[in-house]
CSV table of C-alpha atoms in Angstrom, one decimal:
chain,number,residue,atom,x,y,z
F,2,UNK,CA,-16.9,-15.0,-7.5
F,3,UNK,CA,-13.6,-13.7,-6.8
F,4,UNK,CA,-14.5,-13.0,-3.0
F,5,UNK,CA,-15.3,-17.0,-2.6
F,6,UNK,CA,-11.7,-18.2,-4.1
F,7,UNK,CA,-9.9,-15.8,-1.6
F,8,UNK,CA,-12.1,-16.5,1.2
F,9,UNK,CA,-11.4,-20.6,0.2
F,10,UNK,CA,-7.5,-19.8,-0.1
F,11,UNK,CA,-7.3,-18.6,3.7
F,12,UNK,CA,-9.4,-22.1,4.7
F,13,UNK,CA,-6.9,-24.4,2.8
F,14,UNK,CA,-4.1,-22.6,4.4
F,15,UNK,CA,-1.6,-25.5,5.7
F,16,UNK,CA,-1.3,-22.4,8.6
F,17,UNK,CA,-4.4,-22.6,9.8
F,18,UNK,CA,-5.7,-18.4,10.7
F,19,UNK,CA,-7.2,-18.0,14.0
F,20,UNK,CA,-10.5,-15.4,12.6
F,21,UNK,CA,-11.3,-13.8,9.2
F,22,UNK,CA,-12.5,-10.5,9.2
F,23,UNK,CA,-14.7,-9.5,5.7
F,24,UNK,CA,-15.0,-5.7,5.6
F,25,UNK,CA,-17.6,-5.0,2.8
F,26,UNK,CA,-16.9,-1.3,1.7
F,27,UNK,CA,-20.2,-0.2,0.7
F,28,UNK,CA,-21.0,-3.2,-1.8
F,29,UNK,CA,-24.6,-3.0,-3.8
F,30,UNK,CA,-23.9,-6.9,-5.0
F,31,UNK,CA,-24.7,-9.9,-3.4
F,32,UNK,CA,-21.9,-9.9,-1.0
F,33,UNK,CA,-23.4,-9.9,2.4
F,34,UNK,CA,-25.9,-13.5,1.0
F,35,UNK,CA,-22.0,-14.8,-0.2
F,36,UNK,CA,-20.6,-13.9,2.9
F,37,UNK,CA,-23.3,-15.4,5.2
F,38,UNK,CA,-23.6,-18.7,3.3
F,39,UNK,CA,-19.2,-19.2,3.7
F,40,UNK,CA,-19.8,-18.2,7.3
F,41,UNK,CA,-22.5,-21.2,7.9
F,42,UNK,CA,-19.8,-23.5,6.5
F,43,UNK,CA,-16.4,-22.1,7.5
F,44,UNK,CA,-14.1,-24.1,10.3
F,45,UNK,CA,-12.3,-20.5,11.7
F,46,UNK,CA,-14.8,-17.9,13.2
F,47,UNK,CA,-15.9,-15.1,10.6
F,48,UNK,CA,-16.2,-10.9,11.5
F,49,UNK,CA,-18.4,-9.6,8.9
F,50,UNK,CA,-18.5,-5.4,8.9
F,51,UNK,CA,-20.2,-3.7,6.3
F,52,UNK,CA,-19.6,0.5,6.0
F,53,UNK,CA,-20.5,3.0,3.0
F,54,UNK,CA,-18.3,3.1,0.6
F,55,UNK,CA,-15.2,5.1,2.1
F,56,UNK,CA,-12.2,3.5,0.4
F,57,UNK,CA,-9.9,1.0,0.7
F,58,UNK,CA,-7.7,2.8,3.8
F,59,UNK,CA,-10.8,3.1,5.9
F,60,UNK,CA,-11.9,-0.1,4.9
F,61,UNK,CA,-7.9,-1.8,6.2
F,62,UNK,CA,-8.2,0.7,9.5
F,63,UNK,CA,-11.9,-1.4,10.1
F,64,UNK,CA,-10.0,-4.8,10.2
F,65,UNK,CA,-7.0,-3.9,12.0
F,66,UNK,CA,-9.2,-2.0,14.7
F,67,UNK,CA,-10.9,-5.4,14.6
F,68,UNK,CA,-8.5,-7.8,15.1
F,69,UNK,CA,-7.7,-9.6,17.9
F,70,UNK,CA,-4.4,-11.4,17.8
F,71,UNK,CA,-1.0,-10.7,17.5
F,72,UNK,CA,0.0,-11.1,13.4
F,73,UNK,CA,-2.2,-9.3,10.6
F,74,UNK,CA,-2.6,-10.7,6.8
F,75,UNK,CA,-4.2,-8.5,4.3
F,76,UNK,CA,-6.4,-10.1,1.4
F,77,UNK,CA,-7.9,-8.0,-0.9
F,78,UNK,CA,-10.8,-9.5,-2.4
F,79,UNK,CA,-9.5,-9.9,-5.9
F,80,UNK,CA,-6.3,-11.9,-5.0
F,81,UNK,CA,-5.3,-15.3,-3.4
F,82,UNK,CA,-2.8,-17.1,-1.5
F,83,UNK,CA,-0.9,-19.9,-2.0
F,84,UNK,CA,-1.6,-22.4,0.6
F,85,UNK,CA,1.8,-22.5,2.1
F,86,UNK,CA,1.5,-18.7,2.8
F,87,UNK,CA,0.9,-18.1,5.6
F,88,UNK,CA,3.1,-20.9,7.4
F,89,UNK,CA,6.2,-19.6,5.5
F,90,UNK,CA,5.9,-16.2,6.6
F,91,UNK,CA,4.9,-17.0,9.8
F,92,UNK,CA,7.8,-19.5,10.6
F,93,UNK,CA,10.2,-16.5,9.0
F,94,UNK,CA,9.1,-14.2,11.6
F,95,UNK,CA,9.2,-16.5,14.4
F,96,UNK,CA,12.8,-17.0,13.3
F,97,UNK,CA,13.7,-13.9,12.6
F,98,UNK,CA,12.3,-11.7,15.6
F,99,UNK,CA,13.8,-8.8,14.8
F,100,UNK,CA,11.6,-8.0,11.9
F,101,UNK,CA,8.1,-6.6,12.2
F,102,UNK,CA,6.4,-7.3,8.8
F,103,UNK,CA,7.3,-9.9,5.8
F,104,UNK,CA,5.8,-10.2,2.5
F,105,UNK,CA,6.3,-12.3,-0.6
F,106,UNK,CA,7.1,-12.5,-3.8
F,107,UNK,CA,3.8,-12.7,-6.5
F,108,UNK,CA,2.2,-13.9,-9.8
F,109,UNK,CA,0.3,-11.4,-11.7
F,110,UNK,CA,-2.5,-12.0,-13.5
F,111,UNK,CA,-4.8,-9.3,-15.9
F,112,UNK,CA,-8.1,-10.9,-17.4
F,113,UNK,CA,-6.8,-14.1,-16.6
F,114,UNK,CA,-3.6,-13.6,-18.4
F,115,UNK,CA,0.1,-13.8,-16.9
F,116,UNK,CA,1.8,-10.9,-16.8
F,117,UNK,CA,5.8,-11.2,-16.5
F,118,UNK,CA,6.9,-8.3,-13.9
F,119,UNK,CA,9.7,-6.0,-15.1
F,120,UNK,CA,12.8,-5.4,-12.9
F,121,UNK,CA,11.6,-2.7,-11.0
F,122,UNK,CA,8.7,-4.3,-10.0
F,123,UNK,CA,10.8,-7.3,-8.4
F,124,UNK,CA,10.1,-7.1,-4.3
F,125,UNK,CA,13.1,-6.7,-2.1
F,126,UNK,CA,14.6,-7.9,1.5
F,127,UNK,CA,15.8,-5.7,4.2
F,128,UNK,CA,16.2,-1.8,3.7
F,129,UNK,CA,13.6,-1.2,0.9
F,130,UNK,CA,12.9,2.6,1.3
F,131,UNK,CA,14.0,3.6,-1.8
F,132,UNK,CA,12.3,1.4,-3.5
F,133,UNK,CA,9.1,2.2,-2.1
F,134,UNK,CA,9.8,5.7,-3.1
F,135,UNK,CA,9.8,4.6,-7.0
F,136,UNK,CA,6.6,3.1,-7.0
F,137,UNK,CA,4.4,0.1,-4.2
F,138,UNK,CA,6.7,-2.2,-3.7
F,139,UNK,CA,4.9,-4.3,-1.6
F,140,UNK,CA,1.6,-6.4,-2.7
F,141,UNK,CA,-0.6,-6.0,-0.1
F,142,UNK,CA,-1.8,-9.3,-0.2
F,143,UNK,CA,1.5,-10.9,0.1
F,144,UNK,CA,1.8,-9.0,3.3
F,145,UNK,CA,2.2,-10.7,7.0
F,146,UNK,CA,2.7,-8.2,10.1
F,147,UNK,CA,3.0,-8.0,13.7
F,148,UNK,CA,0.3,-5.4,15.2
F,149,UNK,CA,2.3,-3.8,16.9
F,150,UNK,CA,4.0,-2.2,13.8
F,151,UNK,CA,0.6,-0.1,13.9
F,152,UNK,CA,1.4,0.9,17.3
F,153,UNK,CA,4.6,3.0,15.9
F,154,UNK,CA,3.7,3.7,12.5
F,155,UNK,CA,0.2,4.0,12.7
F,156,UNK,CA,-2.8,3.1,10.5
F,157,UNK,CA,-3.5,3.8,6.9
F,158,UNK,CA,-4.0,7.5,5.7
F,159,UNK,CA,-8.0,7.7,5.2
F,160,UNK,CA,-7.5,10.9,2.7
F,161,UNK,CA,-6.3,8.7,0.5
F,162,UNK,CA,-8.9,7.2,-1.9
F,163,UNK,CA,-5.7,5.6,-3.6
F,164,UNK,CA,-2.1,4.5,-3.6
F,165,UNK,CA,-2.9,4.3,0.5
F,166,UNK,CA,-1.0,1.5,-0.2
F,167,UNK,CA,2.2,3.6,-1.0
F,168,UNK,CA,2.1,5.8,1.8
F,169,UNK,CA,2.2,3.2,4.4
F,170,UNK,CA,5.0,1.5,2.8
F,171,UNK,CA,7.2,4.5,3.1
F,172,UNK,CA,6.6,5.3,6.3
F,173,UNK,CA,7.2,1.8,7.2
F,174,UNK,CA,10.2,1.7,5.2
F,175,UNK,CA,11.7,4.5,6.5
F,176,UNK,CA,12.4,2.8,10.3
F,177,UNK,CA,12.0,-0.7,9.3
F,178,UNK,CA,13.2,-3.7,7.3
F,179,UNK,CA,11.3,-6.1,5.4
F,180,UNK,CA,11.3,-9.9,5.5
F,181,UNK,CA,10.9,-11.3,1.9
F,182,UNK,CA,9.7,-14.9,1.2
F,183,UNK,CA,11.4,-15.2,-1.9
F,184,UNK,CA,8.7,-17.5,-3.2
F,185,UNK,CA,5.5,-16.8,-5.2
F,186,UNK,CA,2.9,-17.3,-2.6
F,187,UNK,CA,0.5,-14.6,-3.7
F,188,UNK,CA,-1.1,-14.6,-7.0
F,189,UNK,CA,-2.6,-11.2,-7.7
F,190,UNK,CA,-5.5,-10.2,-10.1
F,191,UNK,CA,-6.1,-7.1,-11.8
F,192,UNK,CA,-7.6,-5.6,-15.0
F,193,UNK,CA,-11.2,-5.3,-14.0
F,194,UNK,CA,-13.1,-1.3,-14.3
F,195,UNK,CA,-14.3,-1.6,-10.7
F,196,UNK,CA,-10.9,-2.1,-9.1
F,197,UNK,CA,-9.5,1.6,-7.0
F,198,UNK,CA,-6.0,1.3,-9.3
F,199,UNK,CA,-7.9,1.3,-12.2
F,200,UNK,CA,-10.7,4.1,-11.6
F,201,UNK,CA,-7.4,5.9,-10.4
F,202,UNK,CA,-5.1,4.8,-13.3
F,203,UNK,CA,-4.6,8.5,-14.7
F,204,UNK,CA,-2.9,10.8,-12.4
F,205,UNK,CA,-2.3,8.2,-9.7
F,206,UNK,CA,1.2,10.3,-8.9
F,207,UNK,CA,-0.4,13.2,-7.3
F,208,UNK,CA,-1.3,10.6,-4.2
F,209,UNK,CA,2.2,9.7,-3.7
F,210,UNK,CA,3.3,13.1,-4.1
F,211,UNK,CA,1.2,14.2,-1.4
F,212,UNK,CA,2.3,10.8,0.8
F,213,UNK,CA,6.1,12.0,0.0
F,214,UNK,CA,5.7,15.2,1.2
F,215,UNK,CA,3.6,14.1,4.6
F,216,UNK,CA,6.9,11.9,5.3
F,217,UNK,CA,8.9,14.6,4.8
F,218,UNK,CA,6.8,16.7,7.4
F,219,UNK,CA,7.3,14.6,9.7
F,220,UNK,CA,10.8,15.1,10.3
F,221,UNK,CA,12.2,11.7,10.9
F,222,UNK,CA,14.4,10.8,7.9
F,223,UNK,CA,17.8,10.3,8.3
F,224,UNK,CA,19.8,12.9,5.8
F,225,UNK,CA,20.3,10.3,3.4
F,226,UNK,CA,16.8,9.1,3.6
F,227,UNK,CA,16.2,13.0,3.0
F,228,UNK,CA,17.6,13.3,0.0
F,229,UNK,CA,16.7,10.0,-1.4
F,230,UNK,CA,12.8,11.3,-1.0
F,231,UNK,CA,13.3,15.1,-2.1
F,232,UNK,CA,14.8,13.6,-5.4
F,233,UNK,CA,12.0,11.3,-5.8
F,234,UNK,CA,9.6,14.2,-5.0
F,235,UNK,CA,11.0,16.7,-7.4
F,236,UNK,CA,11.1,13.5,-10.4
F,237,UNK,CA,7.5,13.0,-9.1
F,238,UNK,CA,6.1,16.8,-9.3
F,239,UNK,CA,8.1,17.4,-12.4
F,240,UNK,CA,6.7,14.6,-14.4
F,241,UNK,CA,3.3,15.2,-13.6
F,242,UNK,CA,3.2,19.4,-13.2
F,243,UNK,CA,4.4,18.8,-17.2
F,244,UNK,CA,1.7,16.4,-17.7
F,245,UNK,CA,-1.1,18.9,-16.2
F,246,UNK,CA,0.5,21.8,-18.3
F,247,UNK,CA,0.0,19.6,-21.6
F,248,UNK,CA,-3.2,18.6,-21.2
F,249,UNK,CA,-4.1,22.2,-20.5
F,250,UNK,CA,-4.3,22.0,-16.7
F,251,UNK,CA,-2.1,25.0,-16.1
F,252,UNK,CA,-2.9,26.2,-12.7
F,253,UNK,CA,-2.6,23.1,-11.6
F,254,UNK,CA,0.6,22.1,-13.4
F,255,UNK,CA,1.7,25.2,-11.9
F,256,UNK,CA,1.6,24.7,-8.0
F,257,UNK,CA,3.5,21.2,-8.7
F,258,UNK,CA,6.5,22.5,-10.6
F,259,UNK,CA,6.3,24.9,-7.3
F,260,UNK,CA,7.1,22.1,-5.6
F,261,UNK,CA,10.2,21.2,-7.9
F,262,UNK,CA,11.3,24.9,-7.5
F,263,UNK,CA,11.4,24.1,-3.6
F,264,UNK,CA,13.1,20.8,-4.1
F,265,UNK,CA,15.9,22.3,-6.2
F,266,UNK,CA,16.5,25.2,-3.7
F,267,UNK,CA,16.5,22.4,-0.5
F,268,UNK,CA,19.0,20.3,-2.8
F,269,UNK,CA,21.2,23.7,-3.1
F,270,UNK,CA,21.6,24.1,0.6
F,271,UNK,CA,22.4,20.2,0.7
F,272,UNK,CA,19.5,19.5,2.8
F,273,UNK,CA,19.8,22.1,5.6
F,274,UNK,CA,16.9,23.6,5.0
F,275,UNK,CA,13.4,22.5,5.3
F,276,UNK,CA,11.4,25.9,5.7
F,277,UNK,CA,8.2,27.0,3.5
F,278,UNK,CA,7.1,23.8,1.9
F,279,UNK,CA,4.7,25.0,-0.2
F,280,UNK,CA,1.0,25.0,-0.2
F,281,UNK,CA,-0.7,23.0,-2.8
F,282,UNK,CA,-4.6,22.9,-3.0
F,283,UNK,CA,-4.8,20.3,-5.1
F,284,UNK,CA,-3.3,18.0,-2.5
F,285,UNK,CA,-5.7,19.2,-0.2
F,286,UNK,CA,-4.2,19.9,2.9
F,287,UNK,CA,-1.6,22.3,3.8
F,288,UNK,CA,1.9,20.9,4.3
F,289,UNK,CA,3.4,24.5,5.3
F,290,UNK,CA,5.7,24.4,8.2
């Protein structure tokens, strides 16, 4: 099982980990006999929480909130490390205190198959906000950080069945730089039906729109940060507002190329104006100021 070869990547880690917390988010498979047998064996202490099945944000909340020392690695249950990961990352911070969280680069993997990443897709060091607007930038597996980032940023958006991912990035991004390991220590999986980015696969934009805009509410971008999100916003809501207009979702469509309308009129007045963001029901909260 996929759950067994992460669990045994963290054991072999050269960095030994001090506890390993296994959320189970509402599993109907034989996870909790899995997870019991590794814990009868394992040489570092073992947390296992099970909840209903509320989504990968809750499910990241329930082991930070769980924790108990100062540095938090994310492994989702699909992926592994490397096992020099840990120590890398660890050592980087320890020499570079000025940075709160450090990832590193990854292999990717679909059915078994590599997958060669595109340019875009190529993680970055140091101010990475705008790329985080574009897409997730960061593999959350490759991912070591100090817990008191959570303490400023706080903890993942629970509204977010998907692309939680994304909007913790960006918010991170926004007031902080990122440590890259610029060495493939993560080796991600993907392709299977069951996995969050694949169920969400169509549409996934409309989660990041509505992460964009909950950055923007908040009022603590820089101006050029500003305008570096309303641009991404307004390419965001355009591209999918069409979309939902083509495939004869025109109400929809409709409230998101609002959304443009307000970008274009913020990018007239060269950013001075932030007033009457508009509703948008399919987002599901309002974002009205």
């Amino acid at each position: 099982k996929s759950l067994m070869r992460a669990l045994a990547s963290v054991i072999r880690q050269t960095c030994s980990c001090d506890e390993i917390i296994i959320v189970d988010d509402g599993s109907t498979d034989d996870t909790c006999e899995l997870v019991h047998s590794f814990t009868k064996t394992s040489p570092i202490p073992v947390q296992y929480v099970f909840q209903e099945n509320l989504g990968p944000a809750a499910a990241r909340n329930c082991g930070i909130r769980n924790a108990q020392f100062s540095h938090i690695a994310f492994l989702d249950s699909d992926d592994h490390w490397k096992k020099n990961k840990i120590e890398q990352q660890y050592n980087a911070l320890q020499k570079n205190p000025e940075f709160l969280i450090s990832h590193t680069k990854e292999r990717w993997f679909r059915r078994g198959v590599h997958l060669n990443q595109k340019l875009i897709h190529q993680s970055g060091n140091g101010n990475i906000f705008a790329h985080c607007l574009q897409l997730c930038a960061v593999g959350m597996s490759t991912t070591l950080i100090k817990r008191e980032l959570f303490d400023e940023i706080g903890l993942f958006d629970e509204g977010l069945r998907c692309c939680e991912d994304y909007d913790m990035w960006i918010r991170v991004s926004s007031r902080y730089p990122f440590l890259l390991i610029e060495q493939d220590l993560t080796v991600k999986e993907g392709g299977r039906e069951d996995q969050v980015s694949f169920q969400y696969r169509v549409g996934m934009d409309k989660f990041r729109i509505r992460a964009i805009l909950g950055l923007i509410r908040l009022s603590k971008l820089s101006t050029e940060q500003l305008e570096c999100a309303i641009v991404e916003l307004r390419r965001k809501c355009l591209v999918y507002g069409n979309g939902c207009v083509k495939h004869k979702r025109s109400e929809e469509g409709s409230t998101y190329l609002e959304i443009v309308r307000w970008t274009d009129m913020v990018m007239k007045s060269h950013y001075k104006s932030l007033v009457a963001i508009p509703d948008n029901p399919y987002i599901g909260e309002s974002l009205r100021k």
